[in-house]
Amino acid sequence: MDTHAIPMEWYFFGSAALIILGILASKISSRVNTPVLLMFLAVGMLAGTDGIAQLSFIDWGGISFTNYKIANFFGSVALCYILFSGGLGTNWQSIKRCTVTGGILASLGVLLTALVVALAGMAFFGLQFEYAMLLGAIISSTDAAAVFAVLRSRGVSLKGQLKPLLELESGSNDPMAAFMTIFMIGMIGNPGESYWTVLTSFLTRMSLGIAFGMAIGYAAARIFDRVGLEYDGLYLVLGIGLVLFCYGICEIAGGNGFMAVYVCGLTMGNRKFLYKNGFIHFNDGISWLMQVTMFLMLGLLVNPRELPGIAVEGLVLSVVLMLVARPVAVYLCMLGSRYTWRERTFVSWVGLRGAAPIVLATFPAIYGVPNAHEYFTVVFFIVITSVLIQGTTLMPVAKWLKLDKPFVVRRRSPLQFEQTNTIAGEMIEYEVEAGTAAENCLIRDLHLPKETRIFLIRRSDGFVVPEGNTRILGGDGLMFLAEPRQFDAARRILSRRGEDEPS
């Protein structure tokens, strides 16, 4: 296909068509119980030269894309926004109880996973340690977003602290995998380098990443409050530049930029600042745009007809990863934790691979590692295998381990509270439990603190605008406008049980 003869408008049309097809294909994922990642990759593969262009009745050469540098650059940018959005939407209060376990899984767990896979590569395929460890490092990180997407599509959630633990691990283990990948590429290029430098390098880069992320996140929240921009949309543009600035300045200083953007998002997401809700929603959209485009592009980079040639290696390493490496890493890292054997078993099984391994698989080609394209193809095969096998068995495993619970789908509130520094407080929702003294009580008889206001009630599939004589029912979601400290007093009143009637 002569690409020079294609008018520019056809590139616009083709790009838009691929994105729209990928999004529409994501609806299929909920029916076949697989993560949306697979659908986007499939659309990209079908649009390539080995896709539908191979059909005899189609007079089209397909999209030829083999530029690893562009894929690596865009993939790295996309990972920055995905990690930032993940941190931005993470509630510190929900994850702080599992920070130690999650931190160990995201660091030592990644190292152990890579090491076991490397040993398998050496034993079964005769790879040198450096090359086997590079392959293990690339596929060592997990994607909990894929897990929750599958569970949500089947109307299932998880009990206890499993969801916060998986969120924390997946959000913070990509930087570790990226660090190990770059380090092993350096070891291949400089065989005489000492492996002891990995410890000092790891501590330095991760510490700088955390420090830069916290500092920039805190400063950014202050800037949002004080800069006083004339147009609201400029705050969102400021956020786009903030992510790239955070990554770039941290990398220049010798830190881990991926860790920095995640911590920056986590810091900002747990502080109050101007237009915070709109900023979070906007970055969620940016994150999805990055994921869709990145998956489509990576799908184009793969030649499907090459997959059978590495099927044996891919299958063996996939089995080792799912049945040996991940379980060994999880059980060792969770020794002494308060999690039950059922929870540990589930965590060991939900190590789905996602976008990060495929993006990291482009780094060997950028740095001139021998057989880099084969590495990319093997990693792609392992990711697809993980998604197909683990993704389709998540719900049965959760039910078998008795860790599933119904997923509550709540209708979106018709009112959105936006912080503008013109009113104190924030929107907080509290669900009234059956059997509490507040159930069947009139709002005026609750005697809530004067500083708190119930401005909306979420009831069943609708909403009720409250008045003083509105009766509270069990399961009602009361939406308060209050400061957190003031809300605590209201919560104590609403949570009374037995004969302790509000008075």
Short mmCIF file of C-alpha atoms in Angstrom, two decimals:
data_model
loop_
_atom_site.label_atom_id
_atom_site.label_comp_id
_atom_site.label_asym_id
_atom_site.label_seq_id
_atom_site.Cartn_x
_atom_site.Cartn_y
_atom_site.Cartn_z
CA MET A 1 0.00 0.00 0.00
CA ASP A 2 1.49 3.34 -1.05
CA THR A 3 1.10 5.38 2.12
CA HIS A 4 2.34 8.54 0.40
CA ALA A 5 -0.72 8.54 -1.85
CA ILE A 6 -3.21 8.50 1.04
CA PRO A 7 -4.85 11.89 1.70
CA MET A 8 -4.65 13.26 5.24
CA GLU A 9 -8.41 13.06 5.77
CA TRP A 10 -8.22 9.29 5.39
CA TYR A 11 -5.83 9.12 8.34
CA PHE A 12 -8.34 11.12 10.40
CA PHE A 13 -11.18 8.88 9.31
CA GLY A 14 -9.22 5.68 9.91
CA SER A 15 -8.04 6.73 13.38
CA ALA A 16 -11.54 7.72 14.44
CA ALA A 17 -13.03 4.52 13.00
CA LEU A 18 -10.55 2.35 14.93
CA ILE A 19 -11.27 4.15 18.20
CA ILE A 20 -15.05 3.90 17.72
CA LEU A 21 -14.81 0.23 16.72
CA GLY A 22 -12.66 -0.48 19.76
CA ILE A 23 -15.16 1.16 22.10
CA LEU A 24 -18.11 -0.65 20.51
CA ALA A 25 -16.18 -3.92 20.68
CA SER A 26 -15.74 -3.35 24.42
CA LYS A 27 -19.45 -4.11 24.82
CA ILE A 28 -18.71 -7.63 23.63
CA SER A 29 -16.22 -8.06 26.47
CA SER A 30 -19.00 -7.89 29.08
CA ARG A 31 -20.86 -10.71 27.31
CA VAL A 32 -17.90 -13.06 26.82
CA ASN A 33 -16.41 -12.31 30.26
CA THR A 34 -13.05 -10.94 29.06
CA PRO A 35 -11.32 -7.60 29.80
CA VAL A 36 -11.85 -4.74 27.40
CA LEU A 37 -8.09 -4.75 26.71
CA LEU A 38 -8.49 -7.82 24.54
CA MET A 39 -11.13 -6.16 22.37
CA PHE A 40 -8.96 -3.12 21.64
CA LEU A 41 -5.97 -5.30 20.83
CA ALA A 42 -8.14 -7.46 18.55
CA VAL A 43 -9.37 -4.44 16.57
CA GLY A 44 -5.77 -3.25 16.13
CA MET A 45 -4.66 -6.71 14.96
CA LEU A 46 -7.56 -6.99 12.50
CA ALA A 47 -6.70 -3.58 11.02
CA GLY A 48 -3.06 -4.58 10.44
CA THR A 49 -1.52 -6.17 7.37
CA ASP A 50 -2.14 -9.67 8.78
CA GLY A 51 -5.77 -8.97 9.67
CA ILE A 52 -8.84 -8.67 7.49
CA ALA A 53 -6.62 -7.50 4.62
CA GLN A 54 -5.70 -11.18 4.12
CA LEU A 55 -9.26 -12.03 3.10
CA SER A 56 -9.44 -12.65 -0.63
CA PHE A 57 -12.53 -10.52 -1.21
CA ILE A 58 -11.07 -7.40 0.45
CA ASP A 59 -9.00 -5.13 -1.77
CA TRP A 60 -7.05 -3.40 1.02
CA GLY A 61 -3.50 -3.85 2.18
CA GLY A 62 -4.13 -3.13 5.86
CA ILE A 63 -2.26 -0.69 8.08
CA SER A 64 1.48 -1.35 8.17
CA PHE A 65 2.98 -0.17 11.46
CA THR A 66 6.42 -1.34 12.64
CA ASN A 67 7.87 1.71 14.36
CA TYR A 68 8.86 0.65 17.88
CA LYS A 69 10.16 4.13 18.74
CA ILE A 70 6.77 5.74 18.15
CA ALA A 71 5.04 2.91 20.00
CA ASN A 72 7.44 3.23 22.92
CA PHE A 73 7.12 7.02 23.11
CA PHE A 74 3.33 7.04 22.94
CA GLY A 75 3.08 4.02 25.25
CA SER A 76 5.21 5.75 27.88
CA VAL A 77 3.11 8.92 27.66
CA ALA A 78 -0.06 6.84 27.89
CA LEU A 79 1.21 4.98 30.96
CA CYS A 80 1.91 8.32 32.64
CA TYR A 81 -1.70 9.46 32.27
CA ILE A 82 -3.09 6.02 33.17
CA LEU A 83 -1.02 5.87 36.37
CA PHE A 84 -1.83 9.49 37.25
CA SER A 85 -5.55 8.90 36.81
CA GLY A 86 -5.31 5.70 38.86
CA GLY A 87 -3.66 7.56 41.72
CA LEU A 88 -6.09 10.45 41.43
CA GLY A 89 -9.07 8.15 41.90
CA THR A 90 -7.60 6.18 44.84
CA ASN A 91 -8.91 6.97 48.30
CA TRP A 92 -6.06 6.93 50.81
CA GLN A 93 -8.44 6.04 53.63
CA SER A 94 -9.41 2.83 51.83
CA ILE A 95 -5.86 1.66 51.07
CA LYS A 96 -3.90 2.78 54.14
CA ARG A 97 -4.69 -0.43 56.02
CA CYS A 98 -3.01 -2.49 53.29
CA THR A 99 -0.04 -0.24 52.42
CA VAL A 100 2.56 -2.60 53.90
CA THR A 101 1.25 -5.73 52.16
CA GLY A 102 0.53 -3.85 48.93
CA GLY A 103 3.97 -2.23 48.96
CA ILE A 104 5.70 -5.58 49.44
CA LEU A 105 3.68 -7.15 46.61
CA ALA A 106 4.46 -4.20 44.32
CA SER A 107 8.23 -4.42 44.95
CA LEU A 108 9.46 -7.76 46.25
CA GLY A 109 6.53 -9.55 44.61
CA VAL A 110 7.48 -8.17 41.20
CA LEU A 111 11.11 -9.21 41.72
CA LEU A 112 10.17 -12.75 42.79
CA THR A 113 7.76 -13.13 39.85
CA ALA A 114 10.45 -12.05 37.39
CA LEU A 115 13.02 -14.33 39.00
CA VAL A 116 10.84 -17.47 38.81
CA VAL A 117 9.96 -16.75 35.16
CA ALA A 118 13.67 -16.20 34.44
CA LEU A 119 14.58 -19.55 35.99
CA ALA A 120 11.93 -21.21 33.80
CA GLY A 121 13.30 -19.50 30.70
CA MET A 122 16.80 -20.74 31.53
CA ALA A 123 15.65 -24.28 32.33
CA PHE A 124 13.29 -24.85 29.39
CA PHE A 125 14.75 -22.71 26.62
CA GLY A 126 18.42 -22.27 27.54
CA LEU A 127 18.27 -18.47 27.83
CA GLN A 128 21.14 -16.61 29.45
CA PHE A 129 20.24 -15.23 32.86
CA GLU A 130 20.27 -11.57 31.75
CA TYR A 131 17.92 -12.22 28.83
CA ALA A 132 15.65 -14.50 30.86
CA MET A 133 15.48 -11.94 33.66
CA LEU A 134 14.66 -9.20 31.15
CA LEU A 135 11.72 -11.26 29.89
CA GLY A 136 10.58 -11.92 33.47
CA ALA A 137 10.82 -8.23 34.36
CA ILE A 138 8.72 -7.19 31.36
CA ILE A 139 5.80 -9.46 32.29
CA SER A 140 6.04 -9.03 36.07
CA SER A 141 3.45 -6.27 36.62
CA THR A 142 -0.31 -6.76 36.94
CA ASP A 143 -3.42 -4.86 35.85
CA ALA A 144 -6.14 -4.84 38.52
CA ALA A 145 -8.30 -2.57 36.34
CA ALA A 146 -8.84 -5.56 34.06
CA VAL A 147 -9.88 -7.63 37.08
CA PHE A 148 -12.48 -5.14 38.28
CA ALA A 149 -13.80 -4.63 34.74
CA VAL A 150 -14.48 -8.36 34.43
CA LEU A 151 -16.10 -8.63 37.87
CA ARG A 152 -18.20 -5.50 37.29
CA SER A 153 -19.44 -6.83 33.95
CA ARG A 154 -20.73 -9.95 35.74
CA GLY A 155 -22.30 -8.00 38.62
CA VAL A 156 -19.73 -9.22 41.16
CA SER A 157 -17.52 -7.39 43.66
CA LEU A 158 -15.02 -8.56 46.30
CA LYS A 159 -15.28 -8.86 50.06
CA GLY A 160 -13.05 -7.30 52.69
CA GLN A 161 -9.84 -5.46 51.82
CA LEU A 162 -9.16 -7.33 48.57
CA LYS A 163 -10.20 -4.49 46.27
CA PRO A 164 -8.01 -1.82 47.96
CA LEU A 165 -5.08 -4.24 48.08
CA LEU A 166 -5.30 -5.04 44.36
CA GLU A 167 -5.74 -1.35 43.51
CA LEU A 168 -2.63 -0.40 45.47
CA GLU A 169 -0.53 -3.24 44.08
CA SER A 170 -1.44 -2.67 40.44
CA GLY A 171 -1.02 1.09 40.71
CA SER A 172 2.46 0.87 42.19
CA ASN A 173 3.98 -2.23 40.57
CA ASP A 174 4.28 -0.82 37.03
CA PRO A 175 7.12 1.54 38.12
CA MET A 176 8.97 -1.42 39.64
CA ALA A 177 8.58 -3.47 36.45
CA ALA A 178 9.78 -0.52 34.34
CA PHE A 179 12.79 -0.03 36.61
CA MET A 180 13.76 -3.71 36.38
CA THR A 181 13.30 -3.74 32.60
CA ILE A 182 15.60 -0.75 32.08
CA PHE A 183 18.11 -2.14 34.58
CA MET A 184 18.32 -5.53 32.84
CA ILE A 185 18.72 -3.85 29.44
CA GLY A 186 21.65 -1.95 30.97
CA MET A 187 23.14 -5.19 32.30
CA ILE A 188 22.92 -6.76 28.82
CA GLY A 189 24.69 -3.74 27.32
CA ASN A 190 27.31 -3.65 30.10
CA PRO A 191 28.04 -7.25 31.11
CA GLY A 192 30.67 -6.23 33.68
CA GLU A 193 28.21 -4.20 35.77
CA SER A 194 27.67 -5.42 39.34
CA TYR A 195 24.21 -6.64 40.30
CA TRP A 196 24.62 -5.08 43.72
CA THR A 197 23.97 -1.70 42.10
CA VAL A 198 20.32 -2.73 41.63
CA LEU A 199 19.59 -2.17 45.34
CA THR A 200 21.07 1.31 45.56
CA SER A 201 19.64 2.26 42.17
CA PHE A 202 16.19 0.98 43.16
CA LEU A 203 16.13 2.81 46.49
CA THR A 204 17.37 6.03 44.88
CA ARG A 205 15.00 6.05 41.92
CA MET A 206 11.92 4.99 43.86
CA SER A 207 12.61 7.36 46.75
CA LEU A 208 13.07 10.27 44.36
CA GLY A 209 9.91 9.25 42.52
CA ILE A 210 7.87 9.26 45.73
CA ALA A 211 9.41 12.53 46.91
CA PHE A 212 8.86 14.33 43.59
CA GLY A 213 5.33 12.95 43.30
CA MET A 214 4.32 14.13 46.77
CA ALA A 215 5.95 17.54 46.38
CA ILE A 216 4.51 18.24 42.92
CA GLY A 217 1.08 16.88 43.91
CA TYR A 218 0.94 19.10 46.98
CA ALA A 219 2.21 22.14 45.04
CA ALA A 220 -0.24 21.50 42.18
CA ALA A 221 -3.23 21.45 44.55
CA ARG A 222 -2.08 24.78 45.99
CA ILE A 223 -1.57 26.23 42.51
CA PHE A 224 -5.09 25.19 41.45
CA ASP A 225 -6.47 27.09 44.43
CA ARG A 226 -4.37 30.23 43.97
CA VAL A 227 -3.64 30.70 40.27
CA GLY A 228 -7.04 32.27 39.52
CA LEU A 229 -7.35 31.40 35.82
CA GLU A 230 -10.02 33.29 33.89
CA TYR A 231 -11.30 30.23 32.02
CA ASP A 232 -12.29 27.01 33.77
CA GLY A 233 -11.03 24.85 30.90
CA LEU A 234 -7.48 26.08 31.47
CA TYR A 235 -7.37 24.21 34.78
CA LEU A 236 -7.77 20.97 32.82
CA VAL A 237 -5.07 21.99 30.35
CA LEU A 238 -2.84 22.80 33.32
CA GLY A 239 -3.38 19.26 34.54
CA ILE A 240 -2.26 17.80 31.18
CA GLY A 241 1.01 19.68 31.41
CA LEU A 242 1.39 18.78 35.08
CA VAL A 243 1.60 15.02 34.36
CA LEU A 244 4.32 15.37 31.72
CA PHE A 245 6.21 17.89 33.87
CA CYS A 246 6.14 15.55 36.86
CA TYR A 247 7.44 12.61 34.83
CA GLY A 248 10.09 14.64 33.00
CA ILE A 249 11.58 16.52 35.95
CA CYS A 250 11.75 13.35 38.04
CA GLU A 251 13.52 11.39 35.30
CA ILE A 252 15.97 14.26 34.75
CA ALA A 253 16.75 14.21 38.47
CA GLY A 254 17.42 10.46 38.33
CA GLY A 255 14.12 9.27 39.83
CA ASN A 256 11.41 6.94 38.57
CA GLY A 257 8.97 9.06 36.58
CA PHE A 258 6.19 6.47 36.57
CA MET A 259 6.23 6.28 40.37
CA ALA A 260 6.26 10.08 40.52
CA VAL A 261 3.11 10.53 38.42
CA TYR A 262 1.24 7.84 40.39
CA VAL A 263 2.15 9.41 43.74
CA CYS A 264 1.38 12.87 42.36
CA GLY A 265 -2.13 11.71 41.42
CA LEU A 266 -2.56 9.98 44.78
CA THR A 267 -1.50 13.15 46.61
CA MET A 268 -3.80 15.42 44.63
CA GLY A 269 -6.72 13.00 44.81
CA ASN A 270 -6.64 13.08 48.61
CA ARG A 271 -6.50 16.86 48.93
CA LYS A 272 -9.18 19.47 48.32
CA PHE A 273 -8.56 21.93 45.52
CA LEU A 274 -10.46 24.05 43.03
CA TYR A 275 -12.51 22.14 40.41
CA LYS A 276 -11.34 18.80 41.80
CA ASN A 277 -14.36 16.74 40.69
CA GLY A 278 -14.24 18.06 37.13
CA PHE A 279 -10.49 17.48 37.06
CA ILE A 280 -10.93 13.84 38.14
CA HIS A 281 -13.64 13.18 35.52
CA PHE A 282 -11.54 14.82 32.80
CA ASN A 283 -8.47 12.73 33.64
CA ASP A 284 -10.58 9.59 33.68
CA GLY A 285 -11.54 10.38 30.08
CA ILE A 286 -7.92 11.12 29.16
CA SER A 287 -6.88 7.81 30.71
CA TRP A 288 -9.43 5.89 28.65
CA LEU A 289 -8.42 7.70 25.48
CA MET A 290 -4.80 6.77 26.14
CA GLN A 291 -5.70 3.13 26.81
CA VAL A 292 -7.86 2.79 23.71
CA THR A 293 -5.30 4.40 21.39
CA MET A 294 -2.37 2.56 22.95
CA PHE A 295 -4.01 -0.87 22.72
CA LEU A 296 -5.01 -0.27 19.11
CA MET A 297 -1.48 0.82 18.23
CA LEU A 298 0.12 -2.15 19.99
CA GLY A 299 -2.31 -4.45 18.21
CA LEU A 300 -1.11 -3.03 14.90
CA LEU A 301 2.49 -3.70 15.94
CA VAL A 302 1.87 -7.45 16.22
CA ASN A 303 1.90 -9.82 13.26
CA PRO A 304 -0.69 -12.51 14.14
CA ARG A 305 0.89 -15.08 11.78
CA GLU A 306 4.06 -14.97 13.94
CA LEU A 307 2.21 -16.07 17.08
CA PRO A 308 2.09 -19.82 16.23
CA GLY A 309 5.87 -19.80 15.88
CA ILE A 310 6.38 -18.85 19.52
CA ALA A 311 3.31 -20.66 20.87
CA VAL A 312 5.32 -23.32 22.74
CA GLU A 313 7.53 -20.79 24.52
CA GLY A 314 4.55 -18.57 25.21
CA LEU A 315 2.38 -21.35 26.63
CA VAL A 316 5.14 -22.73 28.87
CA LEU A 317 5.99 -19.32 30.29
CA SER A 318 2.30 -18.47 30.69
CA VAL A 319 1.73 -21.64 32.73
CA VAL A 320 4.80 -20.94 34.86
CA LEU A 321 3.70 -17.34 35.38
CA MET A 322 0.11 -18.19 36.37
CA LEU A 323 0.62 -21.42 38.33
CA VAL A 324 4.09 -21.00 39.83
CA ALA A 325 5.64 -17.52 39.70
CA ARG A 326 2.64 -15.45 40.78
CA PRO A 327 1.49 -17.83 43.56
CA VAL A 328 5.03 -18.19 44.96
CA ALA A 329 5.52 -14.42 44.99
CA VAL A 330 2.12 -13.75 46.60
CA TYR A 331 2.36 -16.38 49.32
CA LEU A 332 5.90 -15.36 50.28
CA CYS A 333 5.07 -11.65 50.30
CA MET A 334 1.88 -12.15 52.34
CA LEU A 335 3.47 -14.28 55.06
CA GLY A 336 2.43 -12.91 58.45
CA SER A 337 -0.32 -10.70 56.99
CA ARG A 338 -3.89 -10.77 58.26
CA TYR A 339 -5.24 -12.10 54.96
CA THR A 340 -6.76 -15.60 54.94
CA TRP A 341 -5.58 -18.45 52.71
CA ARG A 342 -8.65 -17.90 50.55
CA GLU A 343 -7.75 -14.25 49.99
CA ARG A 344 -4.11 -15.08 49.29
CA THR A 345 -5.14 -17.73 46.79
CA PHE A 346 -7.42 -15.28 44.99
CA VAL A 347 -4.71 -12.58 44.89
CA SER A 348 -2.31 -15.13 43.42
CA TRP A 349 -4.80 -15.99 40.65
CA VAL A 350 -5.85 -12.45 39.68
CA GLY A 351 -2.44 -11.39 38.42
CA LEU A 352 -3.75 -10.46 35.00
CA ARG A 353 -1.22 -8.89 32.66
CA GLY A 354 -2.31 -5.66 31.00
CA ALA A 355 -0.96 -2.76 28.97
CA ALA A 356 2.29 -2.23 30.89
CA PRO A 357 4.03 -5.48 29.82
CA ILE A 358 3.27 -4.82 26.14
CA VAL A 359 4.61 -1.26 26.40
CA LEU A 360 7.71 -2.45 28.30
CA ALA A 361 8.26 -5.04 25.58
CA THR A 362 9.07 -2.20 23.16
CA PHE A 363 12.07 -1.07 25.24
CA PRO A 364 14.43 -3.88 24.06
CA ALA A 365 13.89 -2.78 20.45
CA ILE A 366 14.63 0.85 21.34
CA TYR A 367 17.92 -0.08 23.05
CA GLY A 368 19.01 -2.56 20.40
CA VAL A 369 18.67 -5.79 22.39
CA PRO A 370 19.14 -8.84 20.11
CA ASN A 371 15.91 -10.63 19.09
CA ALA A 372 13.84 -7.74 20.45
CA HIS A 373 10.92 -8.42 18.09
CA GLU A 374 10.70 -12.01 19.32
CA TYR A 375 10.57 -10.72 22.90
CA PHE A 376 7.68 -8.45 21.96
CA THR A 377 5.76 -11.28 20.28
CA VAL A 378 6.29 -13.67 23.23
CA VAL A 379 5.16 -11.03 25.73
CA PHE A 380 2.11 -10.27 23.60
CA PHE A 381 1.24 -13.97 23.54
CA ILE A 382 1.62 -14.25 27.33
CA VAL A 383 -0.63 -11.23 27.92
CA ILE A 384 -3.33 -12.64 25.63
CA THR A 385 -3.11 -16.03 27.35
CA SER A 386 -3.36 -14.44 30.80
CA VAL A 387 -6.38 -12.40 29.76
CA LEU A 388 -8.17 -15.35 28.18
CA ILE A 389 -7.53 -17.90 30.95
CA GLN A 390 -7.48 -15.82 34.13
CA GLY A 391 -9.95 -13.24 32.88
CA THR A 392 -12.62 -15.83 32.07
CA THR A 393 -12.18 -17.73 35.35
CA LEU A 394 -12.18 -14.82 37.80
CA MET A 395 -15.83 -15.09 38.74
CA PRO A 396 -15.84 -18.89 39.24
CA VAL A 397 -12.68 -18.66 41.38
CA ALA A 398 -14.14 -15.82 43.49
CA LYS A 399 -17.32 -17.85 44.06
CA TRP A 400 -15.38 -21.03 44.81
CA LEU A 401 -13.33 -19.18 47.44
CA LYS A 402 -16.50 -17.48 48.76
CA LEU A 403 -15.00 -14.02 48.30
CA ASP A 404 -17.62 -12.62 45.93
CA LYS A 405 -20.44 -10.28 46.80
CA PRO A 406 -23.07 -8.51 44.67
CA PHE A 407 -21.83 -5.47 42.82
CA VAL A 408 -24.03 -2.49 43.66
CA VAL A 409 -24.72 -0.34 40.61
CA ARG A 410 -25.72 3.13 41.74
CA ARG A 411 -27.45 5.56 39.46
CA ARG A 412 -25.39 8.66 38.84
CA SER A 413 -26.45 11.62 40.96
CA PRO A 414 -28.22 14.42 39.06
CA LEU A 415 -26.26 16.92 41.16
CA GLN A 416 -22.49 17.33 41.07
CA PHE A 417 -20.75 19.31 43.78
CA GLU A 418 -17.71 21.24 42.60
CA GLN A 419 -15.19 22.79 44.98
CA THR A 420 -14.87 26.51 44.16
CA ASN A 421 -13.61 27.88 47.49
CA THR A 422 -16.87 29.81 47.84
CA ILE A 423 -18.56 27.34 50.18
CA ALA A 424 -17.25 25.22 53.02
CA GLY A 425 -17.66 21.47 53.04
CA GLU A 426 -17.92 18.71 50.46
CA MET A 427 -20.46 16.18 49.22
CA ILE A 428 -20.45 13.00 51.34
CA GLU A 429 -22.81 10.04 50.96
CA TYR A 430 -23.91 7.84 53.86
CA GLU A 431 -25.97 4.67 53.46
CA VAL A 432 -28.51 4.04 56.23
CA GLU A 433 -28.33 0.44 57.45
CA ALA A 434 -31.44 -1.54 58.27
CA GLY A 435 -31.96 -1.92 62.00
CA THR A 436 -30.44 1.39 63.02
CA ALA A 437 -32.42 3.93 64.99
CA ALA A 438 -32.47 6.28 62.00
CA GLU A 439 -34.53 3.82 59.94
CA ASN A 440 -38.18 4.95 59.59
CA CYS A 441 -37.33 8.20 61.39
CA LEU A 442 -38.32 11.64 60.07
CA ILE A 443 -35.43 13.91 59.12
CA ARG A 444 -36.57 16.62 61.55
CA ASP A 445 -36.50 14.08 64.40
CA LEU A 446 -32.89 13.07 63.77
CA HIS A 447 -31.55 16.26 65.39
CA LEU A 448 -28.51 16.36 63.14
CA PRO A 449 -25.81 19.01 63.77
CA LYS A 450 -26.76 22.41 62.36
CA GLU A 451 -23.63 22.49 60.19
CA THR A 452 -24.76 19.45 58.19
CA ARG A 453 -27.39 19.37 55.45
CA ILE A 454 -29.03 16.46 53.64
CA PHE A 455 -29.67 17.87 50.17
CA LEU A 456 -30.56 14.64 48.31
CA ILE A 457 -31.55 11.05 49.07
CA ARG A 458 -30.65 8.15 46.78
CA ARG A 459 -33.51 5.64 47.05
CA SER A 460 -33.74 2.44 44.97
CA ASP A 461 -33.44 3.55 41.33
CA GLY A 462 -34.30 7.18 41.91
CA PHE A 463 -33.70 10.26 44.04
CA VAL A 464 -35.77 12.14 46.61
CA VAL A 465 -35.43 15.82 47.48
CA PRO A 466 -35.73 15.78 51.28
CA GLU A 467 -37.90 17.89 53.54
CA GLY A 468 -38.27 17.91 57.30
CA ASN A 469 -41.09 15.37 57.22
CA THR A 470 -39.33 12.99 54.80
CA ARG A 471 -39.05 9.50 56.33
CA ILE A 472 -35.65 7.73 56.18
CA LEU A 473 -35.72 4.14 54.92
CA GLY A 474 -33.17 1.37 55.31
CA GLY A 475 -30.76 1.39 52.37
CA ASP A 476 -31.24 5.11 51.65
CA GLY A 477 -28.13 6.94 50.52
CA LEU A 478 -28.11 10.30 52.29
CA MET A 479 -26.06 12.93 50.47
CA PHE A 480 -24.64 15.46 52.88
CA LEU A 481 -23.01 18.81 52.36
CA ALA A 482 -20.65 19.04 55.31
CA GLU A 483 -17.10 19.22 56.52
CA PRO A 484 -15.68 15.74 57.32
CA ARG A 485 -15.45 16.51 61.05
CA GLN A 486 -19.04 17.72 61.16
CA PHE A 487 -20.18 14.71 59.17
CA ASP A 488 -18.63 12.40 61.77
CA ALA A 489 -21.08 13.72 64.36
CA ALA A 490 -24.01 13.10 61.99
CA ARG A 491 -22.73 9.62 61.21
CA ARG A 492 -22.66 8.70 64.89
CA ILE A 493 -26.31 9.71 65.21
CA LEU A 494 -27.35 7.78 62.10
CA SER A 495 -25.48 4.62 63.09
CA ARG A 496 -27.09 4.21 66.50
CA ARG A 497 -28.76 0.88 67.01
CA GLY A 498 -31.27 -0.77 69.26
CA GLU A 499 -33.09 1.43 71.64
CA ASP A 500 -30.81 4.46 71.34
CA GLU A 501 -33.30 6.60 69.49
CA PRO A 502 -32.14 9.98 68.17
CA SER A 503 -33.07 12.67 70.62
#
